[in-house]
Amino acid sequence: MASSDKVPVPCPAISGEGNEPMGDPTKTTTAVLDKGTAMLQSMKPIKQMSLNMCSFACYSHDPGRHIEVHMYGHRVNQDFLQCAVYDSNSSKAHLIGIEYIVSEKVFESLSPDEQKLWHSHDYEIQMALLVTPRVPELVAKPELKNLAKSYGKFWCTWQIDRGDRLPLGVPSLMVSPQDVDLGRIKPELVKKRDEELGISTESLKPSREGICGPEKKNLIADYWVRFRKGVALDVVETDMKRTAPFP
Amino acid sequence: MEKAVHLSTKAGPEVPGEPTKTGTSMVDSAAAAVQSFTPINQIHQHLCAFHFYAYDMTRQVEAHHFCGHINEDMRQCLIYDGPDANARLIGLEYIVTEKLFMTLPDEEKKLWHTHEWEVKGGFLFMPGVPELVQRQDLEKVAKTYGKTYHFWQVDLGHELPIGLPNIMAAVTRDGQLYPEMVKETEKKYGISIDKERESRAYMTGPEHGIHPLANGGGKGLKLEVREVDLKPVESVPRVFV
């Protein structure tokens, strides 16, 4: 069955024409109904998102594959953020996954098996690959300093970069840019991102000097760097524990 | 048959950590004021429903979906464990029309579940929206298929999102959901599922009926992890002079 590191069998979603998601444009009646009902609902959880970050991520089972990510995060407390991850910052952005970010303190409380699934953030912040659009560096600095010492866990559920026009397959574990062969982000991707946001990653680097990583760098995080092994998920059929007949 | 304790409908354990420091929260306030949140601004709808684990119907969770249309045929949703500011982001769901579902390969179809009974049974609703207005959209949702992953097992009392993702399933007939969990939700939102079921009797599911491969093809589905040897770096060919 489906695996995160295997290409799906040919189907319109991967071999069809175009690269927009499959489907007809949203009808006006739908949009009007949506907006109308939204006014009646409180939407509190999503209103908590207060931090937008743009960076890059790599597939754990193929770290040479890099993607641009746009994260919208809610800082729950000093030690934890929960972020929705999109492939762009436009109204047509695809929701491609979720990333959780924890402080060094919380990360060290996790079991080694769990730590294998997490990645560090110091390199991407020091290299200004991770940016906080529209927020001046000086203002962002306290948060960047926090994040540089943090660890993240990112599951990607839509392999847009593969050309998938629908979210196929099972989640992929993602890893962060690293200062090793496959982990250095392709310059053309950085250039494209910089042009989109009207920034220069290169000129942001000096402001990141002095930002330090974790007090004690964990040797299990970024597992692929040291052990040259990635992580893939497979879906298996099993007996469902039931309270009633299914389906 | 086992009965689970429904931690999902009670206030969960606090996420471990110190309260946000002033210096940090000032950055976040500044960010919130000047940054653009366009993708999040596309989210226009809050739907409440119940999910259970695709390999374990005894583990059931109240799931709050915050959805936006990518286009007429597809929605993408963030899933939280509650409707309040302190809700935990536990997963996501993609919702597609029958038209898109039918283009999927067979192996892919198994990962998707149907919404017909969730909607017709009255279990899926939009908090705060009058029933008559809800039905205008829900009659469309009844014909769709969804693919849901949860990343945080709040029903086990986990304080943090540890472990692997889980494929989630949706209710497909009466008798699957715990009555006390459903009653609690009815009370919280002031709704009557039985009453709403009567009003939704006119709705129909997918034109071609529920696809036999959907809902795991009737089997349980679980995700397992596997280590992968990474490709060696392509080395630059050496030139000997």
Short mmCIF file of C-alpha atoms in Angstrom, two decimals:
data_model
loop_
_atom_site.label_atom_id
_atom_site.label_comp_id
_atom_site.label_asym_id
_atom_site.label_seq_id
_atom_site.Cartn_x
_atom_site.Cartn_y
_atom_site.Cartn_z
CA MET A 1 0.00 0.00 0.00
CA ALA A 2 0.99 3.68 0.02
CA SER A 3 4.40 4.71 1.37
CA SER A 4 5.76 8.23 1.86
CA ASP A 5 8.90 7.44 -0.12
CA LYS A 6 7.21 5.82 -3.14
CA VAL A 7 5.71 7.56 -6.17
CA PRO A 8 1.96 6.88 -6.57
CA VAL A 9 0.69 4.98 -9.62
CA PRO A 10 -0.15 7.23 -12.58
CA CYS A 11 -3.46 9.03 -12.21
CA PRO A 12 -4.86 12.41 -13.26
CA ALA A 13 -3.53 13.98 -10.06
CA ILE A 14 0.06 13.34 -11.09
CA SER A 15 0.00 12.87 -14.84
CA GLY A 16 -2.74 15.28 -15.81
CA GLU A 17 -2.39 18.64 -17.48
CA GLY A 18 -1.50 21.72 -15.49
CA ASN A 19 -0.21 22.15 -11.99
CA GLU A 20 -3.18 23.82 -10.29
CA PRO A 21 -5.07 21.56 -7.88
CA MET A 22 -7.75 19.57 -9.71
CA GLY A 23 -11.25 20.99 -9.49
CA ASP A 24 -13.49 23.78 -10.74
CA PRO A 25 -13.06 27.41 -9.64
CA THR A 26 -15.01 28.32 -6.52
CA LYS A 27 -18.54 29.43 -7.40
CA THR A 28 -19.68 32.86 -6.28
CA THR A 29 -22.61 31.30 -4.42
CA THR A 30 -20.20 29.12 -2.44
CA ALA A 31 -17.95 32.03 -1.58
CA VAL A 32 -20.89 34.17 -0.48
CA LEU A 33 -22.33 31.39 1.70
CA ASP A 34 -18.90 30.80 3.23
CA LYS A 35 -18.33 34.44 4.09
CA GLY A 36 -21.85 34.71 5.50
CA THR A 37 -21.50 31.77 7.83
CA ALA A 38 -17.98 32.83 8.86
CA MET A 39 -19.49 35.99 10.33
CA LEU A 40 -21.62 33.85 12.65
CA GLN A 41 -18.74 31.73 13.91
CA SER A 42 -16.02 32.71 16.32
CA MET A 43 -12.99 30.92 14.75
CA LYS A 44 -11.01 31.45 17.96
CA PRO A 45 -8.26 28.81 17.46
CA ILE A 46 -7.09 30.18 14.14
CA LYS A 47 -7.17 33.75 15.46
CA GLN A 48 -4.35 32.72 17.83
CA MET A 49 -1.89 32.47 14.96
CA SER A 50 0.38 35.45 15.35
CA LEU A 51 3.69 34.54 13.70
CA ASN A 52 4.43 34.00 10.02
CA MET A 53 7.76 32.45 9.08
CA CYS A 54 9.15 31.50 5.70
CA SER A 55 11.87 28.88 5.39
CA PHE A 56 12.85 25.67 3.65
CA ALA A 57 12.45 21.99 4.48
CA CYS A 58 13.76 18.70 3.11
CA TYR A 59 12.19 15.25 2.82
CA SER A 60 13.59 12.93 5.47
CA HIS A 61 13.70 9.98 3.03
CA ASP A 62 15.32 12.19 0.33
CA PRO A 63 16.97 15.22 1.92
CA GLY A 64 18.19 16.45 -1.47
CA ARG A 65 14.57 17.40 -2.24
CA HIS A 66 13.98 20.89 -0.88
CA ILE A 67 10.74 22.82 -0.56
CA GLU A 68 9.86 26.39 0.38
CA VAL A 69 7.51 26.54 3.37
CA HIS A 70 5.29 29.26 4.80
CA MET A 71 4.42 28.69 8.43
CA TYR A 72 1.64 30.30 10.42
CA GLY A 73 2.25 29.69 14.08
CA HIS A 74 0.52 30.04 17.41
CA ARG A 75 2.92 30.39 20.31
CA VAL A 76 1.10 28.41 23.00
CA ASN A 77 3.72 29.19 25.68
CA GLN A 78 7.43 29.95 25.94
CA ASP A 79 8.26 26.31 25.12
CA PHE A 80 5.75 25.35 22.40
CA LEU A 81 4.44 26.52 19.04
CA GLN A 82 1.92 24.84 16.75
CA CYS A 83 2.10 25.85 13.08
CA ALA A 84 0.06 25.29 9.93
CA VAL A 85 2.41 24.91 6.95
CA TYR A 86 1.60 26.11 3.43
CA ASP A 87 3.50 26.10 0.14
CA SER A 88 3.05 29.83 -0.44
CA ASN A 89 1.68 32.97 1.20
CA SER A 90 -1.06 33.59 -1.35
CA SER A 91 -4.82 33.06 -1.25
CA LYS A 92 -4.24 29.96 -3.37
CA ALA A 93 -1.77 28.40 -0.92
CA HIS A 94 -1.99 24.66 -0.36
CA LEU A 95 -2.04 23.37 3.22
CA ILE A 96 0.89 20.95 3.09
CA GLY A 97 1.35 19.95 6.70
CA ILE A 98 1.77 20.81 10.36
CA GLU A 99 4.92 21.59 12.33
CA TYR A 100 5.29 21.57 16.08
CA ILE A 101 8.18 23.48 17.67
CA VAL A 102 9.47 22.88 21.20
CA SER A 103 12.17 24.45 23.34
CA GLU A 104 15.41 22.66 24.13
CA LYS A 105 14.10 21.97 27.66
CA VAL A 106 10.97 20.20 26.42
CA PHE A 107 12.88 18.41 23.66
CA GLU A 108 15.33 16.89 26.13
CA SER A 109 12.36 15.37 28.00
CA LEU A 110 11.38 13.29 24.95
CA SER A 111 12.44 9.66 24.53
CA PRO A 112 15.32 8.92 22.10
CA ASP A 113 12.91 7.18 19.71
CA GLU A 114 10.80 10.30 19.61
CA GLN A 115 13.79 12.64 19.29
CA LYS A 116 14.76 10.84 16.04
CA LEU A 117 11.69 12.41 14.41
CA TRP A 118 12.68 16.00 15.26
CA HIS A 119 15.06 18.50 13.64
CA SER A 120 17.09 21.49 14.87
CA HIS A 121 16.60 25.08 13.65
CA ASP A 122 19.90 26.81 14.38
CA TYR A 123 21.50 26.46 10.93
CA GLU A 124 18.50 27.77 8.99
CA ILE A 125 18.23 30.76 11.32
CA GLN A 126 21.94 31.56 11.31
CA MET A 127 21.95 31.40 7.51
CA ALA A 128 18.82 33.61 7.34
CA LEU A 129 17.00 30.85 5.43
CA LEU A 130 14.23 31.28 7.99
CA VAL A 131 12.77 34.76 7.81
CA THR A 132 9.87 36.58 9.47
CA PRO A 133 8.36 38.51 6.54
CA ARG A 134 7.73 42.23 7.15
CA VAL A 135 9.08 42.15 10.68
CA PRO A 136 12.36 44.08 11.01
CA GLU A 137 15.28 41.93 12.13
CA LEU A 138 15.82 43.97 15.27
CA VAL A 139 12.22 43.44 16.35
CA ALA A 140 12.26 39.73 15.44
CA LYS A 141 15.53 39.01 17.22
CA PRO A 142 14.15 37.76 20.57
CA GLU A 143 11.94 35.27 18.77
CA LEU A 144 14.71 34.22 16.37
CA LYS A 145 16.96 33.59 19.37
CA ASN A 146 14.27 31.34 20.92
CA LEU A 147 13.71 29.49 17.68
CA ALA A 148 17.44 28.93 17.09
CA LYS A 149 17.52 26.83 20.26
CA SER A 150 14.32 24.94 19.42
CA TYR A 151 13.52 21.66 17.70
CA GLY A 152 10.71 20.98 15.22
CA LYS A 153 8.64 18.04 14.00
CA PHE A 154 7.06 18.55 10.58
CA TRP A 155 4.77 16.10 8.80
CA CYS A 156 4.12 16.98 5.15
CA THR A 157 0.84 15.64 3.74
CA TRP A 158 0.94 17.00 0.15
CA GLN A 159 4.01 16.51 -2.06
CA ILE A 160 3.36 19.57 -4.20
CA ASP A 161 6.95 19.70 -5.44
CA ARG A 162 6.44 16.31 -7.06
CA GLY A 163 3.63 17.86 -9.11
CA ASP A 164 0.80 16.20 -7.16
CA ARG A 165 -2.45 18.06 -7.91
CA LEU A 166 -4.18 16.29 -5.01
CA PRO A 167 -2.76 15.28 -1.61
CA LEU A 168 -1.77 11.68 -2.38
CA GLY A 169 -0.21 9.06 -0.17
CA VAL A 170 0.73 9.18 3.47
CA PRO A 171 2.56 11.87 5.46
CA SER A 172 6.30 12.41 4.92
CA LEU A 173 8.56 13.29 7.80
CA MET A 174 10.47 16.45 6.94
CA VAL A 175 13.88 17.61 8.13
CA SER A 176 15.55 21.00 8.28
CA PRO A 177 18.33 22.53 6.21
CA GLN A 178 21.73 21.50 7.56
CA ASP A 179 25.32 22.44 6.85
CA VAL A 180 26.05 19.15 5.03
CA ASP A 181 25.88 18.04 1.41
CA LEU A 182 22.19 17.33 0.78
CA GLY A 183 21.03 19.77 3.45
CA ARG A 184 22.31 22.97 1.86
CA ILE A 185 19.35 24.60 0.14
CA LYS A 186 19.67 24.93 -3.65
CA PRO A 187 20.59 28.56 -4.46
CA GLU A 188 17.92 28.82 -7.15
CA LEU A 189 15.23 28.04 -4.56
CA VAL A 190 16.55 30.70 -2.22
CA LYS A 191 16.70 33.19 -5.11
CA LYS A 192 13.10 32.43 -6.09
CA ARG A 193 11.96 32.90 -2.47
CA ASP A 194 13.89 36.14 -2.12
CA GLU A 195 12.36 37.54 -5.30
CA GLU A 196 8.85 36.61 -4.14
CA LEU A 197 9.29 38.30 -0.78
CA GLY A 198 11.45 41.18 -1.99
CA ILE A 199 14.25 40.32 0.42
CA SER A 200 17.87 39.24 0.29
CA THR A 201 18.82 36.24 2.40
CA GLU A 202 22.49 37.10 1.93
CA SER A 203 22.10 40.60 3.32
CA LEU A 204 20.13 39.34 6.35
CA LYS A 205 22.95 37.01 7.44
CA PRO A 206 25.04 39.64 9.29
CA SER A 207 22.10 40.42 11.58
CA ARG A 208 22.00 36.75 12.58
CA GLU A 209 25.57 36.78 13.90
CA GLY A 210 25.70 35.91 17.55
CA ILE A 211 22.50 33.88 17.46
CA CYS A 212 23.37 30.57 19.09
CA GLY A 213 21.93 27.11 18.79
CA PRO A 214 20.93 24.87 21.70
CA GLU A 215 23.08 24.96 24.85
CA LYS A 216 23.94 21.32 24.24
CA LYS A 217 23.26 20.13 20.67
CA ASN A 218 21.26 16.92 20.83
CA LEU A 219 22.93 14.10 18.89
CA ILE A 220 19.74 12.20 18.07
CA ALA A 221 17.86 15.07 16.41
CA ASP A 222 18.72 15.51 12.73
CA TYR A 223 19.19 11.74 12.76
CA TRP A 224 19.89 11.57 9.03
CA VAL A 225 22.97 13.75 9.27
CA ARG A 226 24.88 11.45 11.58
CA PHE A 227 23.40 8.09 10.66
CA ARG A 228 22.61 8.65 6.94
CA LYS A 229 19.18 7.10 7.39
CA GLY A 230 15.86 8.75 6.65
CA VAL A 231 12.38 7.88 7.84
CA ALA A 232 9.49 6.69 5.66
CA LEU A 233 5.93 5.76 6.60
CA ASP A 234 3.97 2.83 5.22
CA VAL A 235 0.26 2.22 5.60
CA VAL A 236 -0.69 -1.33 6.58
CA GLU A 237 -4.06 -3.02 6.71
CA THR A 238 -5.03 -4.46 10.04
CA ASP A 239 -8.11 -5.60 11.95
CA MET A 240 -10.07 -2.64 13.26
CA LYS A 241 -11.03 -2.76 16.92
CA ARG A 242 -14.79 -2.09 16.78
CA THR A 243 -17.77 -1.03 18.87
CA ALA A 244 -20.14 -1.77 15.96
CA PRO A 245 -20.02 -3.06 12.37
CA PHE A 246 -17.86 -1.04 9.92
CA PRO A 247 -18.31 0.53 7.44
CA MET B 1 -16.30 -4.42 23.59
CA GLU B 2 -14.27 -1.81 25.32
CA LYS B 3 -15.27 1.63 26.46
CA ALA B 4 -12.74 4.41 26.35
CA VAL B 5 -12.54 7.42 28.63
CA HIS B 6 -13.29 10.48 26.57
CA LEU B 7 -10.44 12.77 27.45
CA SER B 8 -11.08 14.62 24.21
CA THR B 9 -14.24 16.24 25.48
CA LYS B 10 -12.76 17.25 28.78
CA ALA B 11 -10.16 19.97 29.34
CA GLY B 12 -6.94 18.27 28.34
CA PRO B 13 -3.57 18.35 30.13
CA GLU B 14 -1.69 21.63 29.74
CA VAL B 15 1.03 21.72 27.13
CA PRO B 16 4.23 21.70 29.22
CA GLY B 17 6.14 24.96 29.34
CA GLU B 18 6.64 28.37 30.91
CA PRO B 19 4.19 31.18 30.19
CA THR B 20 5.31 33.24 27.22
CA LYS B 21 7.88 35.86 28.26
CA THR B 22 7.09 39.52 27.63
CA GLY B 23 10.00 39.94 25.22
CA THR B 24 8.76 37.05 23.11
CA SER B 25 5.12 38.03 23.15
CA MET B 26 6.03 41.56 22.07
CA VAL B 27 7.59 40.11 18.93
CA ASP B 28 4.47 38.07 18.29
CA SER B 29 2.22 41.11 18.79
CA ALA B 30 4.34 43.12 16.36
CA ALA B 31 4.29 40.23 13.91
CA ALA B 32 0.54 39.84 14.18
CA ALA B 33 0.13 43.55 13.46
CA VAL B 34 2.34 43.83 10.36
CA GLN B 35 2.48 40.38 8.83
CA SER B 36 0.15 38.93 6.27
CA PHE B 37 -1.86 35.81 7.08
CA THR B 38 -3.50 35.36 3.69
CA PRO B 39 -3.68 31.53 3.65
CA ILE B 40 -5.25 31.56 7.13
CA ASN B 41 -7.71 34.25 6.02
CA GLN B 42 -9.12 31.78 3.49
CA ILE B 43 -10.48 29.72 6.38
CA HIS B 44 -14.19 30.58 6.52
CA GLN B 45 -15.93 27.70 8.18
CA HIS B 46 -15.93 25.86 11.52
CA LEU B 47 -17.30 22.32 11.41
CA CYS B 48 -17.57 20.04 14.43
CA ALA B 49 -17.57 16.28 13.95
CA PHE B 50 -16.23 13.07 15.48
CA HIS B 51 -13.29 11.03 14.29
CA PHE B 52 -12.06 7.65 15.38
CA TYR B 53 -8.71 6.01 14.72
CA ALA B 54 -8.74 4.04 11.46
CA TYR B 55 -7.55 0.91 13.31
CA ASP B 56 -9.48 1.46 16.55
CA MET B 57 -13.11 2.55 16.64
CA THR B 58 -13.03 2.51 20.47
CA ARG B 59 -10.86 5.65 20.45
CA GLN B 60 -13.11 8.56 19.49
CA VAL B 61 -12.36 12.29 19.38
CA GLU B 62 -14.44 15.43 18.95
CA ALA B 63 -12.77 17.17 16.01
CA HIS B 64 -13.13 20.87 15.22
CA HIS B 65 -12.41 21.57 11.56
CA PHE B 66 -11.51 25.04 10.32
CA CYS B 67 -11.92 24.87 6.56
CA GLY B 68 -11.34 26.87 3.44
CA HIS B 69 -12.09 26.17 -0.22
CA ILE B 70 -9.12 25.63 -2.51
CA ASN B 71 -11.70 25.52 -5.30
CA GLU B 72 -15.30 24.35 -5.76
CA ASP B 73 -14.25 20.69 -5.56
CA MET B 74 -11.78 20.76 -2.72
CA ARG B 75 -11.42 22.05 0.86
CA GLN B 76 -8.51 21.96 3.26
CA CYS B 77 -9.05 22.00 7.01
CA LEU B 78 -7.02 22.49 10.17
CA ILE B 79 -8.29 20.27 12.97
CA TYR B 80 -8.31 21.33 16.62
CA ASP B 81 -9.48 19.46 19.71
CA GLY B 82 -11.80 22.27 20.75
CA PRO B 83 -13.34 25.58 19.63
CA ASP B 84 -11.53 27.84 22.08
CA ALA B 85 -8.36 29.92 22.06
CA ASN B 86 -6.46 27.23 23.97
CA ALA B 87 -7.38 24.46 21.52
CA ARG B 88 -4.60 22.17 20.33
CA LEU B 89 -3.85 21.82 16.62
CA ILE B 90 -4.13 18.05 16.31
CA GLY B 91 -4.44 17.33 12.60
CA LEU B 92 -5.72 18.22 9.18
CA GLU B 93 -8.26 17.03 6.63
CA TYR B 94 -8.70 17.36 2.89
CA ILE B 95 -12.26 17.15 1.51
CA VAL B 96 -12.97 16.41 -2.16
CA THR B 97 -16.06 15.98 -4.29
CA GLU B 98 -16.95 12.58 -5.73
CA LYS B 99 -15.68 13.81 -9.11
CA LEU B 100 -12.12 14.19 -7.78
CA PHE B 101 -12.30 11.09 -5.58
CA MET B 102 -13.09 8.88 -8.58
CA THR B 103 -9.81 9.94 -10.28
CA LEU B 104 -7.74 8.51 -7.42
CA PRO B 105 -5.88 5.19 -7.77
CA ASP B 106 -7.45 2.28 -5.86
CA GLU B 107 -4.75 2.22 -3.17
CA GLU B 108 -5.31 5.92 -2.55
CA LYS B 109 -9.12 5.58 -2.32
CA LYS B 110 -8.70 3.40 0.78
CA LEU B 111 -7.20 6.31 2.72
CA TRP B 112 -10.34 8.41 2.26
CA HIS B 113 -13.62 8.20 4.21
CA THR B 114 -17.19 9.15 3.35
CA HIS B 115 -19.20 11.93 4.96
CA GLU B 116 -22.69 10.77 4.06
CA TRP B 117 -23.68 9.34 7.44
CA GLU B 118 -21.82 11.98 9.43
CA VAL B 119 -23.98 14.60 7.74
CA LYS B 120 -27.29 12.74 7.35
CA GLY B 121 -27.00 11.33 10.86
CA GLY B 122 -26.69 14.86 12.22
CA PHE B 123 -23.24 14.28 13.76
CA LEU B 124 -21.45 16.93 11.70
CA PHE B 125 -22.54 20.51 12.32
CA MET B 126 -21.43 24.13 12.12
CA PRO B 127 -21.45 25.70 15.61
CA GLY B 128 -23.22 29.03 15.72
CA VAL B 129 -24.92 28.74 12.34
CA PRO B 130 -28.72 28.31 12.05
CA GLU B 131 -29.61 24.81 10.89
CA LEU B 132 -31.39 26.05 7.77
CA VAL B 133 -28.26 27.88 6.64
CA GLN B 134 -25.96 24.99 7.58
CA ARG B 135 -27.91 22.60 5.40
CA GLN B 136 -27.16 24.61 2.26
CA ASP B 137 -23.54 23.61 2.55
CA LEU B 138 -23.87 20.32 4.39
CA GLU B 139 -25.96 18.83 1.59
CA LYS B 140 -22.81 19.23 -0.54
CA VAL B 141 -20.55 17.85 2.19
CA ALA B 142 -22.71 14.70 2.37
CA LYS B 143 -21.51 13.78 -1.12
CA THR B 144 -17.80 14.31 -0.42
CA TYR B 145 -14.89 12.16 0.69
CA GLY B 146 -12.30 13.18 3.29
CA LYS B 147 -8.73 12.25 4.15
CA THR B 148 -7.76 12.96 7.74
CA TYR B 149 -4.51 12.68 9.66
CA HIS B 150 -4.13 13.37 13.36
CA PHE B 151 -0.66 14.03 14.75
CA TRP B 152 -1.47 14.43 18.45
CA GLN B 153 -3.15 11.67 20.46
CA VAL B 154 -4.99 13.89 22.90
CA ASP B 155 -7.39 11.06 23.73
CA LEU B 156 -4.48 9.25 25.41
CA GLY B 157 -3.75 12.32 27.51
CA HIS B 158 -0.52 13.10 25.65
CA GLU B 159 0.83 16.50 26.66
CA LEU B 160 2.88 16.72 23.45
CA PRO B 161 2.38 15.53 19.85
CA ILE B 162 4.58 12.43 20.13
CA GLY B 163 4.59 9.40 17.89
CA LEU B 164 3.51 8.80 14.32
CA PRO B 165 0.58 10.29 12.44
CA ASN B 166 -2.70 8.39 12.51
CA ILE B 167 -5.19 7.99 9.68
CA MET B 168 -8.64 8.79 11.03
CA ALA B 169 -12.06 7.43 10.07
CA ALA B 170 -15.56 8.86 10.23
CA VAL B 171 -18.84 7.45 11.49
CA THR B 172 -20.63 5.39 8.85
CA ARG B 173 -23.63 3.99 10.77
CA ASP B 174 -25.48 4.22 14.06
CA GLY B 175 -24.04 2.41 17.04
CA GLN B 176 -20.42 3.36 16.35
CA LEU B 177 -20.20 6.54 18.43
CA TYR B 178 -20.38 6.51 22.24
CA PRO B 179 -23.80 7.90 23.24
CA GLU B 180 -22.44 9.79 26.25
CA MET B 181 -19.84 11.56 24.09
CA VAL B 182 -22.53 12.60 21.62
CA LYS B 183 -24.85 13.77 24.44
CA GLU B 184 -22.08 15.91 25.92
CA THR B 185 -21.53 17.59 22.56
CA GLU B 186 -25.28 18.18 22.12
CA LYS B 187 -25.41 19.83 25.54
CA LYS B 188 -22.31 21.98 24.92
CA TYR B 189 -23.64 23.36 21.64
CA GLY B 190 -27.34 23.35 22.39
CA ILE B 191 -28.22 21.09 19.50
CA SER B 192 -30.33 18.01 19.00
CA ILE B 193 -28.80 15.47 16.69
CA ASP B 194 -32.01 13.46 16.36
CA LYS B 195 -34.01 16.52 15.40
CA GLU B 196 -31.44 17.62 12.86
CA ARG B 197 -31.35 14.11 11.41
CA GLU B 198 -35.05 14.43 10.52
CA SER B 199 -34.40 17.73 8.74
CA ARG B 200 -31.52 16.22 6.78
CA ALA B 201 -33.42 13.13 5.62
CA TYR B 202 -33.76 14.67 2.15
CA MET B 203 -30.00 14.77 1.61
CA THR B 204 -28.24 12.21 -0.56
CA GLY B 205 -24.70 10.86 -0.55
CA PRO B 206 -22.36 10.38 -3.53
CA GLU B 207 -24.18 9.95 -6.89
CA HIS B 208 -22.50 6.59 -7.45
CA GLY B 209 -23.03 5.41 -3.90
CA ILE B 210 -20.30 4.99 -1.32
CA HIS B 211 -17.28 3.57 -3.10
CA PRO B 212 -16.42 0.10 -1.74
CA LEU B 213 -12.71 0.97 -1.46
CA ALA B 214 -13.34 4.08 0.67
CA ASN B 215 -13.26 3.83 4.48
CA GLY B 216 -10.22 1.58 4.29
CA GLY B 217 -12.18 -0.84 2.15
CA GLY B 218 -13.66 -1.93 5.47
CA LYS B 219 -10.27 -2.78 6.96
CA GLY B 220 -8.36 -1.02 9.71
CA LEU B 221 -5.43 1.14 8.58
CA LYS B 222 -2.29 1.95 10.55
CA LEU B 223 0.91 3.84 9.73
CA GLU B 224 4.26 2.20 10.44
CA VAL B 225 7.73 3.67 10.34
CA ARG B 226 10.66 2.35 8.34
CA GLU B 227 14.28 3.52 8.13
CA VAL B 228 15.56 4.33 4.67
CA ASP B 229 19.21 4.28 3.60
CA LEU B 230 19.95 7.63 2.05
CA LYS B 231 21.39 7.93 -1.43
CA PRO B 232 25.10 8.65 -1.30
CA VAL B 233 26.06 12.16 -2.37
CA GLU B 234 27.03 12.32 -6.03
CA SER B 235 30.73 12.85 -5.89
CA VAL B 236 32.48 15.18 -8.24
CA PRO B 237 34.52 13.05 -10.66
CA ARG B 238 38.20 13.25 -9.92
CA VAL B 239 40.48 14.31 -12.68
CA PHE B 240 44.02 13.05 -12.49
CA VAL B 241 46.53 15.24 -14.19
#
